[in-house]
Amino acid sequence: MATTYDFTDGSITGQMQPVAVTVIENRVTIMRNIVDCSKQTLTASTSDVAKALDIPAGTTVLTSWMRVITAETSGAKASLGYAGGTQFASAVAVSATGAVGGSFAPAYFSAADTIDIIADATAAVDLDGLKVEVCALCLRSRDTY
């Protein structure tokens, strides 16, 4: 069974806490966090999850991506998604720096949720040295006026 670790709230020792960002209505906002798996290993065999970005309710994520800063062991893969599944990028090879995975498919968050990194069980390589930058381009909307 997967374990979920929160890389957004300062609960992981040594993990940098992201700068608080307010997503303002009718303005495009970039949310960003650096997830450092050397501070908390994500086990591939159980598809562990790292919460990377907190997305507020009423927000459309126009695109989201991750960029490898420090590569993982050969064969390692990670996915980028939300709500318990992969929606932005699936099985991205994270064994080379500079590798980027993401999607330009917008997703509307009617309720608050997180964008997550998921260790890929099919790769069978734990994420214990990986460092990635996770970004989301967001637009806040209001359903009623």
Short mmCIF file of C-alpha atoms in Angstrom, two decimals:
data_model
loop_
_atom_site.label_atom_id
_atom_site.label_comp_id
_atom_site.label_asym_id
_atom_site.label_seq_id
_atom_site.Cartn_x
_atom_site.Cartn_y
_atom_site.Cartn_z
CA MET A 1 0.00 0.00 0.00
CA ALA A 2 1.30 3.42 -0.97
CA THR A 3 2.43 5.90 1.64
CA THR A 4 1.80 9.60 1.03
CA TYR A 5 4.40 12.15 2.11
CA ASP A 6 3.66 15.88 2.23
CA PHE A 7 6.51 17.92 0.73
CA THR A 8 4.51 21.17 1.08
CA ASP A 9 4.08 21.70 4.82
CA GLY A 10 7.54 21.48 6.39
CA SER A 11 6.87 18.07 7.99
CA ILE A 12 9.80 16.39 6.20
CA THR A 13 13.08 17.26 7.91
CA GLY A 14 15.38 19.26 5.64
CA GLN A 15 12.80 19.67 2.85
CA MET A 16 12.50 23.26 1.67
CA GLN A 17 8.98 24.58 2.22
CA PRO A 18 7.58 26.26 -0.91
CA VAL A 19 6.80 29.96 -0.92
CA ALA A 20 3.11 30.55 -0.20
CA VAL A 21 1.32 31.63 -3.37
CA THR A 22 -2.16 33.09 -3.59
CA VAL A 23 -3.92 32.21 -6.81
CA ILE A 24 -5.87 35.38 -7.67
CA GLU A 25 -8.99 35.38 -9.81
CA ASN A 26 -8.41 36.22 -13.49
CA ARG A 27 -4.61 36.18 -13.16
CA VAL A 28 -2.32 33.43 -14.34
CA THR A 29 -0.12 32.24 -11.48
CA ILE A 30 2.87 29.90 -11.50
CA MET A 31 3.14 27.59 -8.50
CA ARG A 32 6.53 25.94 -7.91
CA ASN A 33 8.14 23.54 -5.46
CA ILE A 34 11.33 21.52 -5.37
CA VAL A 35 10.82 17.96 -4.13
CA ASP A 36 13.99 16.38 -2.72
CA CYS A 37 13.64 12.61 -2.36
CA SER A 38 16.98 12.41 -0.54
CA LYS A 39 15.02 13.82 2.43
CA GLN A 40 12.29 11.14 2.16
CA THR A 41 12.53 8.03 -0.04
CA LEU A 42 9.57 7.14 -2.23
CA THR A 43 9.31 3.37 -2.49
CA ALA A 44 8.55 2.22 -6.03
CA SER A 45 7.10 -1.19 -5.16
CA THR A 46 4.26 0.47 -3.24
CA SER A 47 3.88 3.47 -5.61
CA ASP A 48 4.56 5.99 -2.81
CA VAL A 49 3.22 9.50 -3.34
CA ALA A 50 4.86 12.90 -2.72
CA LYS A 51 2.46 15.84 -2.39
CA ALA A 52 4.23 18.58 -4.32
CA LEU A 53 1.79 21.48 -4.81
CA ASP A 54 -1.37 22.51 -2.94
CA ILE A 55 -4.03 23.56 -5.46
CA PRO A 56 -6.96 25.60 -4.05
CA ALA A 57 -10.59 24.91 -4.95
CA GLY A 58 -11.89 26.73 -8.01
CA THR A 59 -8.57 26.62 -9.84
CA THR A 60 -7.85 25.47 -13.38
CA VAL A 61 -4.37 24.06 -13.83
CA LEU A 62 -3.57 24.97 -17.42
CA THR A 63 -0.43 22.86 -17.48
CA SER A 64 1.83 21.13 -14.99
CA TRP A 65 5.32 19.71 -15.37
CA MET A 66 8.34 18.41 -13.49
CA ARG A 67 12.01 18.96 -14.36
CA VAL A 68 14.80 16.74 -13.06
CA ILE A 69 17.44 18.69 -11.13
CA THR A 70 19.29 15.68 -9.64
CA ALA A 71 18.88 12.43 -11.54
CA GLU A 72 17.92 9.09 -10.01
CA THR A 73 19.41 5.65 -10.66
CA SER A 74 19.12 4.25 -14.19
CA GLY A 75 15.67 2.90 -14.94
CA ALA A 76 13.84 5.04 -12.39
CA LYS A 77 10.48 6.46 -13.39
CA ALA A 78 7.98 8.82 -11.80
CA SER A 79 4.53 10.09 -12.71
CA LEU A 80 2.88 13.45 -12.11
CA GLY A 81 -0.80 13.56 -11.26
CA TYR A 82 -3.58 14.32 -8.80
CA ALA A 83 -6.54 12.63 -7.09
CA GLY A 84 -4.85 9.26 -6.82
CA GLY A 85 -4.01 8.89 -10.50
CA THR A 86 -1.71 10.06 -13.25
CA GLN A 87 -3.11 12.91 -15.30
CA PHE A 88 -0.17 15.14 -16.27
CA ALA A 89 2.72 12.76 -17.04
CA SER A 90 3.05 9.01 -16.86
CA ALA A 91 6.22 6.98 -16.28
CA VAL A 92 8.72 9.78 -16.95
CA ALA A 93 12.32 8.54 -17.01
CA VAL A 94 14.02 10.51 -14.23
CA SER A 95 17.53 9.10 -14.66
CA ALA A 96 18.89 12.15 -16.52
CA THR A 97 19.09 15.76 -15.39
CA GLY A 98 17.03 18.20 -17.38
CA ALA A 99 14.42 15.59 -18.27
CA VAL A 100 10.95 17.12 -18.35
CA GLY A 101 7.55 15.49 -18.12
CA GLY A 102 4.21 17.21 -18.19
CA SER A 103 0.98 17.93 -19.97
CA PHE A 104 -0.81 20.84 -21.55
CA ALA A 105 -4.22 19.29 -20.84
CA PRO A 106 -6.05 21.67 -18.45
CA ALA A 107 -7.62 20.24 -15.30
CA TYR A 108 -10.26 22.00 -13.19
CA PHE A 109 -10.04 21.53 -9.42
CA SER A 110 -13.54 22.10 -8.01
CA ALA A 111 -12.23 21.05 -4.58
CA ALA A 112 -8.80 21.67 -3.08
CA ASP A 113 -6.31 18.95 -3.98
CA THR A 114 -2.60 18.41 -4.54
CA ILE A 115 -0.39 17.73 -7.52
CA ASP A 116 1.67 14.68 -6.70
CA ILE A 117 4.75 12.77 -7.79
CA ILE A 118 4.15 9.02 -7.82
CA ALA A 119 6.99 6.48 -7.73
CA ASP A 120 6.51 4.09 -10.66
CA ALA A 121 6.09 0.48 -9.43
CA THR A 122 6.89 -0.96 -12.87
CA ALA A 123 10.37 0.58 -12.75
CA ALA A 124 11.15 -1.09 -9.39
CA VAL A 125 13.66 1.67 -8.54
CA ASP A 126 13.10 3.58 -5.29
CA LEU A 127 13.34 7.36 -5.54
CA ASP A 128 15.96 8.18 -2.91
CA GLY A 129 18.25 10.69 -4.62
CA LEU A 130 15.88 12.35 -7.06
CA LYS A 131 15.37 16.11 -6.89
CA VAL A 132 12.73 17.63 -9.16
CA GLU A 133 11.19 21.03 -9.70
CA VAL A 134 7.39 20.75 -9.96
CA CYS A 135 5.46 23.63 -11.53
CA ALA A 136 1.85 24.40 -12.38
CA LEU A 137 0.41 27.26 -14.40
CA CYS A 138 -2.87 28.11 -12.66
CA LEU A 139 -5.92 30.28 -13.29
CA ARG A 140 -8.41 30.91 -10.51
CA SER A 141 -12.04 31.18 -11.52
CA ARG A 142 -15.31 31.86 -9.81
CA ASP A 143 -18.30 29.67 -10.60
CA THR A 144 -20.88 32.27 -9.57
CA TYR A 145 -21.00 36.05 -9.96
#
